[in-house]
Coordinates of C-alpha atoms in Angstrom, one line a residue:
M1 CA 0.2 -0.1 0.0
A2 CA 2.9 2.3 0.6
D3 CA 4.6 1.9 -2.9
L4 CA 0.6 2.6 -4.4
S5 CA 0.5 5.2 -2.7
A6 CA 3.9 6.3 -3.6
L7 CA 2.9 5.7 -7.3
A8 CA -0.3 7.4 -7.0
R9 CA 1.6 11.0 -5.9
R10 CA 4.3 10.7 -8.5
A11 CA 1.1 10.1 -11.4
A12 CA -0.6 13.5 -9.5
S13 CA 2.7 15.5 -9.6
Q14 CA 2.6 14.6 -13.6
G15 CA -0.6 15.1 -14.5
I16 CA -2.2 11.7 -14.9
D17 CA -5.9 11.2 -14.0
I18 CA -6.3 7.7 -13.9
L19 CA -3.7 5.4 -12.8
L20 CA -4.2 1.7 -13.3
L21 CA -1.3 -1.1 -11.7
P22 CA -1.2 -4.6 -12.6
E23 CA -3.0 -8.2 -12.1
A24 CA -2.6 -8.9 -7.9
Y25 CA -1.1 -5.4 -7.3
I26 CA -1.7 -5.9 -4.4
G27 CA -1.6 -9.7 -2.1
G28 CA 1.2 -10.1 -5.4
Y29 CA 0.8 -13.3 -7.8
P30 CA 2.1 -16.2 -7.1
R31 CA 4.2 -17.0 -10.5
G32 CA 6.3 -19.9 -10.3
T33 CA 5.2 -22.0 -7.1
H34 CA 2.6 -24.6 -7.5
F35 CA 1.7 -24.7 -3.7
G36 CA 3.1 -28.6 -3.5
C37 CA 0.3 -30.2 -5.3
V38 CA -0.1 -32.8 -8.6
I39 CA -2.4 -35.1 -9.0
G40 CA -3.9 -37.1 -6.6
D41 CA -2.0 -35.8 -4.3
R42 CA -1.3 -32.0 -1.6
T43 CA 2.0 -31.7 0.5
E44 CA 1.9 -30.3 3.9
Q45 CA 4.7 -27.8 2.9
G46 CA 2.0 -26.0 0.1
R47 CA -1.4 -25.7 2.6
E48 CA 1.1 -23.5 4.8
E49 CA 2.7 -21.7 1.8
F50 CA -1.3 -21.4 0.8
A51 CA -2.1 -20.5 3.7
R52 CA 0.5 -18.0 3.6
Y53 CA -0.8 -16.7 0.8
F54 CA -3.9 -16.5 2.2
D55 CA -2.8 -14.1 5.0
A56 CA -1.0 -11.7 2.6
A57 CA -4.7 -11.0 0.6
V58 CA -6.8 -8.4 1.4
D59 CA -10.7 -8.5 2.8
F60 CA -12.3 -5.5 0.9
G61 CA -15.5 -6.8 4.0
D62 CA -17.6 -8.3 0.8
T63 CA -19.4 -11.2 1.0
V64 CA -19.1 -14.2 -1.5
G65 CA -21.8 -14.3 -3.2
E66 CA -23.8 -16.4 -5.3
G67 CA -21.4 -17.9 -8.5
G68 CA -19.0 -15.5 -6.9
A69 CA -20.3 -12.1 -7.8
G70 CA -20.2 -10.8 -3.9
A71 CA -22.6 -8.4 -2.5
G72 CA -22.3 -5.9 -6.0
A73 CA -24.4 -2.4 -5.4
R74 CA -25.2 -3.2 -1.9
W75 CA -21.5 -3.7 -0.7
V76 CA -20.2 -0.4 -3.3
K77 CA -22.7 1.6 -1.2
K78 CA -21.5 0.5 2.1
E79 CA -25.2 -0.7 3.1
L80 CA -23.9 -4.1 4.3
S81 CA -24.7 -4.9 8.2
S82 CA -22.0 -4.3 10.1
T83 CA -21.5 -0.7 7.7
A84 CA -24.0 0.5 7.6
E85 CA -24.2 0.4 11.5
G86 CA -21.2 2.1 11.7
V87 CA -18.7 -0.4 11.8
Q88 CA -16.1 -1.1 9.9
R89 CA -16.2 -4.2 7.2
G90 CA -12.9 -5.9 6.1
D91 CA -9.1 -5.1 7.1
G92 CA -9.2 -1.3 6.1
T93 CA -7.7 -1.9 2.6
R94 CA -10.6 0.0 1.3
E95 CA -10.9 2.8 3.4
R96 CA -6.7 2.8 2.8
L97 CA -7.3 3.1 -1.3
E98 CA -10.0 5.5 -0.8
D99 CA -7.7 7.9 1.3
I100 CA -4.9 7.9 -1.9
A101 CA -7.1 8.8 -4.0
R102 CA -8.7 11.6 -2.3
E103 CA -5.5 12.7 -0.9
T104 CA -4.1 12.5 -5.1
G105 CA -6.7 13.5 -7.1
V106 CA -5.8 10.4 -8.8
F107 CA -8.8 7.8 -10.4
V108 CA -6.9 4.7 -8.8
V109 CA -7.5 1.3 -10.8
T110 CA -5.7 -2.4 -9.3
G111 CA -5.6 -5.0 -9.4
A112 CA -5.5 -7.3 -5.5
I113 CA -5.7 -10.7 -4.0
E114 CA -9.5 -10.6 -2.6
K115 CA -10.6 -13.3 0.1
A116 CA -13.8 -13.4 1.2
G117 CA -14.8 -16.9 3.4
G118 CA -12.0 -19.1 2.9
S119 CA -11.4 -18.5 -0.5
M120 CA -9.4 -16.5 -2.8
Y121 CA -10.1 -13.9 -5.7
C122 CA -8.5 -11.9 -8.0
A123 CA -9.8 -8.9 -8.3
V124 CA -9.6 -5.1 -9.9
V125 CA -11.4 -1.4 -7.6
Y126 CA -12.0 1.3 -9.4
V127 CA -11.4 4.5 -6.8
C128 CA -12.2 7.7 -7.0
P129 CA -11.4 10.1 -6.1
T130 CA -14.5 11.9 -4.8
E131 CA -16.8 9.3 -4.3
G132 CA -14.4 6.5 -3.4
I133 CA -14.7 2.9 -4.6
I134 CA -17.6 2.3 -7.4
G135 CA -17.4 -0.8 -8.2
K136 CA -15.0 -3.9 -7.8
R137 CA -14.8 -7.2 -10.7
R138 CA -13.7 -10.6 -10.0
K139 CA -11.7 -12.2 -12.4
V140 CA -14.4 -15.0 -13.9
M141 CA -11.8 -17.2 -15.3
P142 CA -8.1 -17.8 -13.7
T143 CA -5.9 -19.2 -16.1
G144 CA -4.0 -22.6 -15.7
T145 CA -3.0 -23.6 -12.4
E146 CA -4.1 -20.3 -11.3
R147 CA -7.2 -22.4 -10.6
L148 CA -5.5 -24.0 -7.8
V149 CA -5.8 -20.8 -5.5
W150 CA -8.5 -18.6 -6.7
A151 CA -12.2 -19.1 -6.6
Q152 CA -13.9 -18.4 -9.8
G153 CA -15.5 -15.0 -10.1
S154 CA -19.1 -14.1 -11.1
P155 CA -19.9 -12.4 -14.6
A156 CA -22.0 -10.4 -13.5
T157 CA -19.3 -8.4 -11.9
L158 CA -18.0 -7.3 -15.3
A159 CA -20.2 -4.1 -15.2
A160 CA -18.7 -1.1 -16.4
V161 CA -18.2 2.3 -14.4
S162 CA -18.4 6.0 -15.1
T163 CA -17.4 8.9 -14.3
T164 CA -16.0 12.2 -15.3
I165 CA -12.6 13.4 -15.8
R166 CA -11.5 17.3 -16.7
G167 CA -15.2 17.5 -18.1
V168 CA -15.3 14.5 -20.2
R169 CA -17.6 11.3 -19.3
V170 CA -15.5 7.9 -19.3
N171 CA -17.0 4.6 -19.4
M172 CA -14.0 1.8 -18.1
A173 CA -14.1 -1.4 -17.6
A174 CA -11.4 -3.9 -17.1
A175 CA -10.8 -7.6 -18.3
I176 CA -8.5 -9.5 -16.6
C177 CA -5.1 -11.4 -18.1
W178 CA -6.1 -13.9 -20.2
E179 CA -9.7 -13.4 -20.1
N180 CA -9.1 -10.6 -23.0
Y181 CA -8.3 -14.1 -25.3
M182 CA -12.1 -14.4 -24.2
P183 CA -13.9 -12.7 -27.0
L184 CA -17.5 -13.2 -25.6
L185 CA -16.1 -11.3 -22.1
R186 CA -14.3 -8.4 -24.7
Q187 CA -17.7 -8.5 -26.4
S188 CA -19.2 -7.7 -22.7
L189 CA -17.2 -4.8 -22.8
Y190 CA -17.4 -3.6 -25.9
A191 CA -21.6 -3.6 -25.0
Q192 CA -21.9 -1.7 -22.5
N193 CA -20.2 1.3 -25.1
V194 CA -16.7 1.3 -23.0
N195 CA -14.0 4.5 -24.2
L196 CA -11.6 3.2 -21.7
Y197 CA -10.5 -0.5 -21.5
L198 CA -8.4 -1.6 -19.2
A199 CA -6.1 -4.7 -19.2
P200 CA -3.8 -5.4 -16.1
T201 CA -2.1 -8.2 -16.6
A202 CA 0.9 -10.9 -15.6
D203 CA 1.4 -11.8 -19.2
G204 CA 4.6 -10.1 -20.2
R205 CA 5.5 -12.1 -23.4
D206 CA 5.9 -9.8 -26.8
S207 CA 3.0 -11.0 -28.4
W208 CA 0.6 -9.4 -25.5
L209 CA 1.2 -6.0 -27.6
S210 CA -0.6 -7.2 -30.6
L211 CA -3.7 -8.3 -28.9
M212 CA -4.0 -4.9 -27.2
R213 CA -3.9 -3.4 -30.6
T214 CA -7.1 -5.6 -31.8
V215 CA -8.6 -4.6 -28.9
G216 CA -8.6 -1.1 -29.5
I217 CA -9.4 -1.2 -33.4
E218 CA -12.0 -3.9 -32.0
G219 CA -14.2 -1.7 -29.3
R220 CA -12.9 1.9 -30.7
C221 CA -11.6 2.4 -27.5
F222 CA -8.6 3.5 -26.0
V223 CA -6.2 0.4 -24.4
V224 CA -4.4 0.8 -21.2
S225 CA -2.4 -2.8 -20.5
S226 CA -0.8 -2.5 -17.1
N227 CA 2.0 -5.5 -16.4
M228 CA 4.3 -6.2 -13.6
C229 CA 8.1 -6.2 -13.9
V230 CA 9.4 -8.4 -11.5
R231 CA 13.5 -8.8 -10.8
K232 CA 15.0 -12.7 -10.0
P233 CA 15.5 -12.9 -6.6
S234 CA 18.8 -12.9 -5.7
A235 CA 20.7 -16.3 -4.4
A236 CA 20.2 -15.0 -0.9
S237 CA 17.1 -15.3 -0.6
G238 CA 16.9 -19.3 -0.3
A239 CA 15.8 -20.7 -4.3
V240 CA 17.3 -23.7 -4.8
P241 CA 18.4 -24.1 -8.5
S242 CA 19.1 -27.1 -10.6
Q243 CA 21.9 -28.8 -11.5
R244 CA 22.4 -26.6 -14.3
Q245 CA 21.2 -23.2 -13.1
R246 CA 24.4 -24.4 -10.2
R247 CA 27.3 -23.9 -13.0
S248 CA 28.7 -20.5 -14.0
S249 CA 28.0 -19.6 -17.2
V250 CA 28.6 -17.0 -19.7
V251 CA 27.3 -16.8 -23.2
E252 CA 28.9 -15.8 -26.7
E253 CA 27.0 -12.9 -28.5
E254 CA 28.1 -14.4 -31.3
N255 CA 26.9 -17.8 -32.2
G256 CA 24.8 -18.1 -29.0
I257 CA 26.6 -21.1 -27.3
E258 CA 26.2 -21.5 -23.7
I259 CA 30.3 -22.3 -22.0
A260 CA 30.8 -23.6 -18.6
L261 CA 33.3 -22.0 -16.5
P262 CA 35.3 -24.1 -15.2
C263 CA 35.0 -24.9 -11.1
S264 CA 36.0 -27.1 -8.9
E265 CA 32.4 -29.4 -7.9
T266 CA 31.4 -31.3 -11.3
L267 CA 27.8 -30.6 -11.2
D268 CA 26.9 -31.5 -14.9
K269 CA 27.3 -35.0 -16.3
R270 CA 27.1 -34.2 -19.8
P271 CA 30.0 -35.0 -22.2
R272 CA 32.1 -31.5 -22.9
C273 CA 35.7 -30.0 -24.6
V274 CA 37.7 -27.5 -23.2
R275 CA 38.5 -24.9 -25.0
D276 CA 41.9 -23.1 -25.7
N277 CA 40.7 -20.2 -23.3
G278 CA 40.4 -22.9 -20.6
F279 CA 36.8 -22.4 -20.9
E280 CA 34.8 -25.7 -20.6
I281 CA 32.0 -26.3 -22.7
A282 CA 29.0 -28.7 -21.7
L283 CA 28.1 -30.4 -24.9
P284 CA 24.4 -31.9 -26.0
S285 CA 23.6 -35.8 -23.7
H286 CA 24.2 -38.7 -26.1
S287 CA 23.7 -42.4 -25.3
Q288 CA 26.0 -43.9 -22.4
E289 CA 27.1 -46.0 -25.2
Q290 CA 28.4 -42.8 -27.4
Q291 CA 29.8 -41.6 -24.5
K292 CA 31.8 -45.0 -24.2
E293 CA 32.8 -44.4 -27.5
Q294 CA 34.1 -40.8 -26.7
Q295 CA 35.9 -41.6 -24.2
A296 CA 37.8 -44.1 -25.8
E297 CA 38.7 -41.9 -28.8
G298 CA 40.1 -39.6 -25.8
Q299 CA 41.8 -41.8 -24.4
R300 CA 43.9 -42.6 -27.6
G301 CA 44.9 -39.2 -27.8
H302 CA 42.5 -38.0 -30.6
K303 CA 40.3 -34.4 -30.5
L304 CA 37.0 -35.2 -29.7
Q305 CA 35.1 -35.6 -33.3
H306 CA 34.2 -32.8 -35.3
R307 CA 32.3 -32.9 -38.4
K308 CA 34.1 -31.6 -41.5
S309 CA 34.1 -27.7 -42.2
V310 CA 35.0 -25.4 -44.9
F311 CA 35.6 -21.3 -45.1
D312 CA 33.4 -19.0 -47.7
E313 CA 34.9 -15.7 -49.3
D314 CA 33.8 -13.9 -46.0
G315 CA 35.8 -16.0 -43.9
N316 CA 33.0 -17.5 -42.3
E317 CA 33.0 -21.1 -41.6
I318 CA 30.5 -23.2 -42.6
V319 CA 30.2 -26.9 -41.1
L320 CA 28.8 -29.9 -43.2
C321 CA 26.4 -31.8 -42.3
C322 CA 27.8 -35.1 -42.5
N323 CA 31.5 -36.6 -41.4
E324 CA 32.9 -37.6 -44.9
D325 CA 36.2 -38.8 -46.1
D326 CA 39.1 -36.3 -46.9
G327 CA 37.6 -36.6 -50.9
E328 CA 34.5 -36.5 -50.4
S329 CA 35.0 -33.5 -48.1
Q330 CA 36.5 -31.9 -51.1
A331 CA 33.8 -31.9 -53.2
N332 CA 31.3 -31.3 -50.7
G333 CA 33.1 -28.2 -50.0
Q334 CA 33.4 -26.8 -53.8
K335 CA 29.8 -27.1 -53.8
T336 CA 29.2 -25.5 -50.4
T337 CA 31.5 -22.8 -51.6
A338 CA 29.8 -22.6 -54.6
A339 CA 26.2 -22.2 -52.8
A340 CA 27.9 -19.3 -50.9
D341 CA 28.9 -17.8 -53.7
A342 CA 25.4 -18.2 -55.1
K343 CA 23.9 -16.9 -51.6
T344 CA 25.9 -13.7 -51.9
Q345 CA 25.3 -12.9 -55.6
A346 CA 21.4 -13.2 -54.4
N347 CA 22.1 -10.4 -51.4
R348 CA 21.5 -13.7 -49.4
R349 CA 22.7 -14.0 -45.5
K350 CA 25.4 -16.7 -45.0
S351 CA 24.4 -19.4 -42.8
V352 CA 26.0 -22.4 -41.1
F353 CA 25.2 -25.8 -39.5
D354 CA 25.2 -26.8 -36.1
E355 CA 25.5 -30.3 -34.9
D356 CA 22.1 -30.8 -33.9
G357 CA 21.4 -29.7 -38.3
N358 CA 19.8 -26.8 -37.2
E359 CA 20.5 -23.0 -39.2
I360 CA 22.5 -20.7 -37.5
V361 CA 22.2 -17.1 -40.2
L362 CA 25.4 -15.0 -39.5
C363 CA 25.2 -11.8 -39.3
C364 CA 27.1 -9.9 -42.1
K365 CA 27.0 -6.9 -44.8
H366 CA 24.5 -7.2 -47.3
V367 CA 26.0 -6.2 -50.9
D368 CA 23.1 -3.6 -51.6
G369 CA 23.7 -1.5 -48.9
T370 CA 20.3 -0.2 -49.2
A371 CA 19.5 -3.2 -47.9
Q372 CA 21.8 -3.4 -45.3
A373 CA 20.3 0.0 -43.8
A374 CA 16.7 -1.3 -43.6
N375 CA 17.8 -4.3 -41.9
G376 CA 19.9 -2.4 -39.3
E377 CA 17.7 0.4 -38.9
A378 CA 15.5 -3.2 -38.1
K379 CA 17.8 -4.4 -36.1
N380 CA 17.7 -1.1 -34.1
R381 CA 13.7 -1.7 -33.4
S382 CA 13.9 -5.0 -32.0
A383 CA 16.6 -4.1 -29.8
R384 CA 14.7 -1.0 -28.2
S385 CA 11.3 -3.3 -28.4
R386 CA 12.9 -5.9 -26.2
H387 CA 15.2 -4.4 -24.4
G388 CA 14.0 -0.9 -23.3
T389 CA 16.1 0.3 -21.1
G390 CA 19.0 -1.2 -21.6
R391 CA 18.8 -3.4 -18.6
D392 CA 20.0 -7.9 -19.1
P393 CA 16.5 -9.1 -20.0
S394 CA 17.6 -12.4 -18.3
S395 CA 17.5 -10.6 -14.9
F396 CA 13.7 -10.5 -14.7
V397 CA 11.3 -13.3 -13.9
C398 CA 8.5 -10.8 -16.0
R399 CA 9.4 -7.9 -18.1
G400 CA 6.7 -6.2 -17.8
G401 CA 5.7 -4.1 -21.4
S402 CA 2.6 -1.8 -20.4
S403 CA 1.2 -0.3 -22.9
I404 CA -1.3 2.2 -23.8
V405 CA -3.3 2.2 -27.7
S406 CA -5.5 4.2 -29.2
P407 CA -9.1 3.3 -30.7
F408 CA -7.2 3.0 -34.4
G409 CA -4.4 0.5 -32.8
D410 CA -1.7 2.9 -32.6
V411 CA 0.7 2.7 -30.0
L412 CA 0.5 5.8 -27.7
A413 CA 3.0 4.5 -25.3
G414 CA 5.3 1.6 -24.3
P415 CA 5.7 -1.6 -24.3
Q416 CA 7.4 -0.5 -21.1
W417 CA 10.4 -3.4 -20.9
D418 CA 12.6 -3.7 -18.0
D419 CA 11.9 -1.1 -16.0
D420 CA 10.3 -1.9 -12.5
D421 CA 10.1 2.2 -11.8
G422 CA 9.2 4.2 -14.6
I423 CA 5.3 5.3 -15.4
I424 CA 4.1 5.6 -18.8
H425 CA 1.5 8.1 -19.4
A426 CA 0.1 9.6 -22.5
D427 CA -3.0 13.1 -23.4
V428 CA -5.6 11.2 -25.0
D429 CA -9.1 12.7 -27.0
M430 CA -11.4 10.7 -25.6
R431 CA -14.5 12.1 -28.5
D432 CA -11.6 9.6 -30.9
C433 CA -13.5 7.1 -29.8
V434 CA -17.2 8.7 -31.2
R435 CA -14.7 9.3 -35.0
G436 CA -14.2 5.4 -34.9
R437 CA -17.9 4.9 -35.1
L438 CA -18.1 5.9 -38.6
D439 CA -16.8 3.0 -39.8
L440 CA -17.2 0.0 -36.9
D441 CA -19.0 -0.4 -34.1
N442 CA -19.5 -3.7 -32.9
A443 CA -21.7 -3.3 -30.3
G444 CA -24.4 -1.5 -32.4
S445 CA -24.1 -1.2 -36.8
Y446 CA -21.2 -3.4 -37.2
S447 CA -22.9 -6.2 -34.6
R448 CA -25.7 -7.2 -37.0
N449 CA -27.8 -8.1 -33.5
D450 CA -30.7 -9.1 -35.1
S451 CA -29.3 -12.7 -35.9
F452 CA -26.3 -12.2 -33.5
R453 CA -27.2 -12.0 -29.6
L454 CA -24.8 -11.8 -26.4
T455 CA -26.8 -12.9 -23.2
V456 CA -24.5 -12.7 -19.8
Q457 CA -25.9 -14.2 -16.7
G458 CA -26.8 -11.5 -14.3
L459 CA -24.8 -8.9 -16.7
D460 CA -26.9 -5.5 -17.7
L461 CA -25.1 -5.2 -21.4
D462 CA -27.2 -1.6 -21.7
P463 CA -24.9 0.5 -23.4
L464 CA -23.8 3.6 -21.0
P465 CA -24.2 7.1 -22.4
Y466 CA -20.9 9.3 -23.5

């Protein structure tokens, strides 16, 4: 809560009106754990871990409700028994969130792990600076093994909420993480005439942005997606690495080969060879018979067997696909060199084959200067997109990727990679949502609702006014 308060104050200092925080921002996303569960068995350690996670969840003072719907409007309006009698329901998280929004003047939307009864829900709350919490929803379909610890919320909680910011009416609703891959759920939000579509998530893959752009175009609405950016825990955190993780290693940038550094303790039993610089290279695992043959070969004083190779005119080594005798190697070498020359003339990049038969494309100059410049710019764009702040992506458990997208699919801010401190933002004209309806309104003129109809149990799909 202290971090949330600090973020809200930073947002206010930058003139930001609405702050969206990731899925499970309060309570935490249990990435990587399985709570000691396998089919047919649960461990005592896993049960204790679940109990600690339950303790970390927040209590908003809501009920379980039918199908996980909670008390709905009665909870929002503080009409439940204890609240109506002047006694605080829950653990005070609701009141603290309302204080933060009121003190900063920022409309806060945050993910939270909510406990009600003996179950937990992945929730999102909408906190208005003037009215307090005006809505809360629970994730209707936890993804994969999230269902071990999160109960299903009711689709009735998908109701959009409205507020007025700088004299402009904003209709907003949130789809949590992989709920965004549910077309009918997205349509239920479009049907309510949202112009601000919120997507708190834990998905840090590159493909997520393409989905957000699709939502922007499909719903003719602004889309804000907020994802957590999480660094890997240090060795001091007590995590037990696997055998391979225990070995110190580096990766050669040019060829991507993982090189295990010399160490006194042999933890990896795979065959290996030692390079001239003293680095030990772990080789792919082979059968016991192959390993015995390799050991016998080494005892005879021979080097580890390598496949034959030739060099092209640019000095790139091309590994041949099989072990030939010398005469056949020369013949194949001539053929390979001729093929490489043909590729060069055709303005194609050079490549070699590794020991598993995989083709590796080399980084080399193009004959055509224009093509070279274009490729360089493409690589620069890729580097900017994937590496963000320039920090090492491998040091993050989740790299983030927060973004803001227009109703026409344009990326207005982000994706924000490898940045666990910054806030991305964009100034928007909400009338772009109306302008976009000229040619596409998936809940109205483009819906053919005389033939295709969507109903959601417990949810009013009548559109909100602008």
